[in-house]
């Protein structure tokens, strides 16, 4: 549907609030999802959020997105760094996708510097905490 965005979160992001708060902040994913939805409304977008720890479920959701959404905002968690299957799912559905990270992946361990997803996304927003999602919404709203 036009103006409807799917916000996808991958492995371990269900533990936000508890998980390394110094890196990822103290907000829970539910709180962040709530803010995302409110901000989306202000931008005139509709938005659905989904989190899974399973690569297969995330891929399934991307496949379903083909007919239902006009864009995807994706924080793939650690899958970012090695999931060619997730990357192929994005190219398969040909929806505009923005890669998002709460932390600055370039300022951390070496393995986080590689994103196999980045080349098939419009762009990447990384390092702004929960604001990364809101910045991605702003960016995607300009493309609709
Ligand atoms: C993350 C960064 C990844 O390297 C990590 O595996 C995550 C979270 C982020 O939002 O900063 O799970 O995607």
PDB file of N, CA, C and O in Angstrom, residues 99-128:
ATOM      1  N   UNK A  99      18.930   0.916   5.535  1.00  0.00           N
ATOM      2  CA  UNK A  99      19.591   0.161   6.605  1.00  0.00           C
ATOM      3  C   UNK A  99      19.797   1.076   7.803  1.00  0.00           C
ATOM      4  O   UNK A  99      20.240   2.216   7.647  1.00  0.00           O
ATOM      5  N   UNK A 100      19.477   0.555   8.972  1.00  0.00           N
ATOM      6  CA  UNK A 100      19.553   1.356  10.201  1.00  0.00           C
ATOM      7  C   UNK A 100      20.322   0.602  11.280  1.00  0.00           C
ATOM      8  O   UNK A 100      20.213  -0.619  11.383  1.00  0.00           O
ATOM      9  N   UNK A 101      21.118   1.346  12.044  1.00  0.00           N
ATOM     10  CA  UNK A 101      21.735   0.792  13.256  1.00  0.00           C
ATOM     11  C   UNK A 101      21.653   1.815  14.367  1.00  0.00           C
ATOM     12  O   UNK A 101      21.841   3.020  14.131  1.00  0.00           O
ATOM     13  N   UNK A 102      21.404   1.321  15.560  1.00  0.00           N
ATOM     14  CA  UNK A 102      21.405   2.209  16.734  1.00  0.00           C
ATOM     15  C   UNK A 102      22.824   2.698  17.010  1.00  0.00           C
ATOM     16  O   UNK A 102      23.050   3.879  17.250  1.00  0.00           O
ATOM     17  N   UNK A 103      23.767   1.775  16.991  1.00  0.00           N
ATOM     18  CA  UNK A 103      25.160   2.123  17.303  1.00  0.00           C
ATOM     19  C   UNK A 103      25.896   2.522  16.024  1.00  0.00           C
ATOM     20  O   UNK A 103      25.430   2.236  14.912  1.00  0.00           O
ATOM     21  N   UNK A 104      27.039   3.178  16.213  1.00  0.00           N
ATOM     22  CA  UNK A 104      27.894   3.478  15.061  1.00  0.00           C
ATOM     23  C   UNK A 104      28.743   2.230  14.782  1.00  0.00           C
ATOM     24  O   UNK A 104      29.750   1.988  15.454  1.00  0.00           O
ATOM     25  N   UNK A 105      28.332   1.459  13.797  1.00  0.00           N
ATOM     26  CA  UNK A 105      28.983   0.164  13.545  1.00  0.00           C
ATOM     27  C   UNK A 105      30.448   0.333  13.119  1.00  0.00           C
ATOM     28  O   UNK A 105      31.239  -0.601  13.249  1.00  0.00           O
ATOM     29  N   UNK A 106      30.808   1.521  12.674  1.00  0.00           N
ATOM     30  CA  UNK A 106      32.197   1.756  12.236  1.00  0.00           C
ATOM     31  C   UNK A 106      33.129   2.083  13.397  1.00  0.00           C
ATOM     32  O   UNK A 106      34.346   2.089  13.229  1.00  0.00           O
ATOM     33  N   UNK A 107      32.545   2.377  14.543  1.00  0.00           N
ATOM     34  CA  UNK A 107      33.362   2.746  15.712  1.00  0.00           C
ATOM     35  C   UNK A 107      33.511   1.573  16.672  1.00  0.00           C
ATOM     36  O   UNK A 107      33.947   1.756  17.800  1.00  0.00           O
ATOM     37  N   UNK A 108      33.129   0.372  16.205  1.00  0.00           N
ATOM     38  CA  UNK A 108      33.122  -0.784  17.107  1.00  0.00           C
ATOM     39  C   UNK A 108      34.075  -1.864  16.574  1.00  0.00           C
ATOM     40  O   UNK A 108      35.087  -1.547  15.979  1.00  0.00           O
ATOM     41  N   UNK A 109      33.762  -3.125  16.822  1.00  0.00           N
ATOM     42  CA  UNK A 109      34.646  -4.199  16.377  1.00  0.00           C
ATOM     43  C   UNK A 109      34.757  -4.191  14.848  1.00  0.00           C
ATOM     44  O   UNK A 109      33.808  -3.820  14.145  1.00  0.00           O
ATOM     45  N   UNK A 110      35.894  -4.696  14.377  1.00  0.00           N
ATOM     46  CA  UNK A 110      36.184  -4.737  12.942  1.00  0.00           C
ATOM     47  C   UNK A 110      35.059  -5.445  12.144  1.00  0.00           C
ATOM     48  O   UNK A 110      34.660  -4.976  11.083  1.00  0.00           O
ATOM     49  N   UNK A 111      34.552  -6.576  12.692  1.00  0.00           N
ATOM     50  CA  UNK A 111      33.580  -7.353  11.900  1.00  0.00           C
ATOM     51  C   UNK A 111      32.294  -6.580  11.636  1.00  0.00           C
ATOM     52  O   UNK A 111      31.551  -6.888  10.706  1.00  0.00           O
ATOM     53  N   UNK A 112      32.016  -5.546  12.452  1.00  0.00           N
ATOM     54  CA  UNK A 112      30.780  -4.787  12.250  1.00  0.00           C
ATOM     55  C   UNK A 112      30.900  -3.764  11.117  1.00  0.00           C
ATOM     56  O   UNK A 112      29.935  -3.126  10.724  1.00  0.00           O
ATOM     57  N   UNK A 113      32.114  -3.571  10.624  1.00  0.00           N
ATOM     58  CA  UNK A 113      32.303  -2.569   9.561  1.00  0.00           C
ATOM     59  C   UNK A 113      31.770  -3.051   8.222  1.00  0.00           C
ATOM     60  O   UNK A 113      31.508  -2.250   7.332  1.00  0.00           O
ATOM     61  N   UNK A 114      31.689  -4.381   8.070  1.00  0.00           N
ATOM     62  CA  UNK A 114      31.176  -4.902   6.805  1.00  0.00           C
ATOM     63  C   UNK A 114      29.666  -5.093   6.899  1.00  0.00           C
ATOM     64  O   UNK A 114      29.181  -5.760   7.815  1.00  0.00           O
ATOM     65  N   UNK A 115      28.941  -4.499   5.968  1.00  0.00           N
ATOM     66  CA  UNK A 115      27.515  -4.793   5.829  1.00  0.00           C
ATOM     67  C   UNK A 115      27.311  -5.390   4.453  1.00  0.00           C
ATOM     68  O   UNK A 115      27.593  -4.734   3.445  1.00  0.00           O
ATOM     69  N   UNK A 116      26.789  -6.624   4.403  1.00  0.00           N
ATOM     70  CA  UNK A 116      26.508  -7.237   3.094  1.00  0.00           C
ATOM     71  C   UNK A 116      25.176  -6.718   2.553  1.00  0.00           C
ATOM     72  O   UNK A 116      24.821  -6.970   1.395  1.00  0.00           O
ATOM     73  N   UNK A 117      24.457  -5.983   3.403  1.00  0.00           N
ATOM     74  CA  UNK A 117      23.144  -5.461   3.032  1.00  0.00           C
ATOM     75  C   UNK A 117      23.245  -4.062   2.435  1.00  0.00           C
ATOM     76  O   UNK A 117      22.460  -3.683   1.554  1.00  0.00           O
ATOM     77  N   UNK A 118      24.238  -3.310   2.908  1.00  0.00           N
ATOM     78  CA  UNK A 118      24.363  -1.897   2.501  1.00  0.00           C
ATOM     79  C   UNK A 118      24.313  -1.690   0.981  1.00  0.00           C
ATOM     80  O   UNK A 118      23.646  -0.757   0.520  1.00  0.00           O
ATOM     81  N   UNK A 119      25.003  -2.526   0.181  1.00  0.00           N
ATOM     82  CA  UNK A 119      25.009  -2.262  -1.266  1.00  0.00           C
ATOM     83  C   UNK A 119      23.638  -2.360  -1.941  1.00  0.00           C
ATOM     84  O   UNK A 119      23.460  -1.843  -3.037  1.00  0.00           O
ATOM     85  N   UNK A 120      22.673  -3.037  -1.288  1.00  0.00           N
ATOM     86  CA  UNK A 120      21.349  -3.158  -1.916  1.00  0.00           C
ATOM     87  C   UNK A 120      20.325  -2.238  -1.237  1.00  0.00           C
ATOM     88  O   UNK A 120      19.128  -2.326  -1.510  1.00  0.00           O
ATOM     89  N   UNK A 121      20.817  -1.376  -0.355  1.00  0.00           N
ATOM     90  CA  UNK A 121      19.950  -0.386   0.296  1.00  0.00           C
ATOM     91  C   UNK A 121      20.196   0.982  -0.327  1.00  0.00           C
ATOM     92  O   UNK A 121      21.247   1.239  -0.901  1.00  0.00           O
ATOM     93  N   UNK A 122      19.226   1.870  -0.150  1.00  0.00           N
ATOM     94  CA  UNK A 122      19.401   3.230  -0.655  1.00  0.00           C
ATOM     95  C   UNK A 122      20.508   3.908   0.132  1.00  0.00           C
ATOM     96  O   UNK A 122      21.325   4.647  -0.423  1.00  0.00           O
ATOM     97  N   UNK A 123      20.514   3.684   1.429  1.00  0.00           N
ATOM     98  CA  UNK A 123      21.530   4.291   2.281  1.00  0.00           C
ATOM     99  C   UNK A 123      21.477   3.687   3.665  1.00  0.00           C
ATOM    100  O   UNK A 123      20.603   2.857   3.958  1.00  0.00           O
ATOM    101  N   UNK A 124      22.415   4.120   4.490  1.00  0.00           N
ATOM    102  CA  UNK A 124      22.539   3.575   5.839  1.00  0.00           C
ATOM    103  C   UNK A 124      22.554   4.718   6.848  1.00  0.00           C
ATOM    104  O   UNK A 124      23.213   5.727   6.618  1.00  0.00           O
ATOM    105  N   UNK A 125      21.824   4.531   7.951  1.00  0.00           N
ATOM    106  CA  UNK A 125      21.861   5.501   9.047  1.00  0.00           C
ATOM    107  C   UNK A 125      22.300   4.742  10.295  1.00  0.00           C
ATOM    108  O   UNK A 125      21.644   3.783  10.714  1.00  0.00           O
ATOM    109  N   UNK A 126      23.413   5.157  10.863  1.00  0.00           N
ATOM    110  CA  UNK A 126      24.032   4.372  11.923  1.00  0.00           C
ATOM    111  C   UNK A 126      24.617   5.293  12.980  1.00  0.00           C
ATOM    112  O   UNK A 126      25.301   6.266  12.644  1.00  0.00           O
ATOM    113  N   UNK A 127      24.323   5.013  14.246  1.00  0.00           N
ATOM    114  CA  UNK A 127      25.017   5.729  15.312  1.00  0.00           C
ATOM    115  C   UNK A 127      24.202   6.770  16.045  1.00  0.00           C
ATOM    116  O   UNK A 127      24.706   7.434  16.939  1.00  0.00           O
ATOM    117  N   UNK A 128      22.918   6.894  15.712  1.00  0.00           N
ATOM    118  CA  UNK A 128      22.102   7.939  16.341  1.00  0.00           C
ATOM    119  C   UNK A 128      21.111   7.375  17.359  1.00  0.00           C
ATOM    120  O   UNK A 128      20.127   8.033  17.694  1.00  0.00           O
TER     121      UNK A 128
END
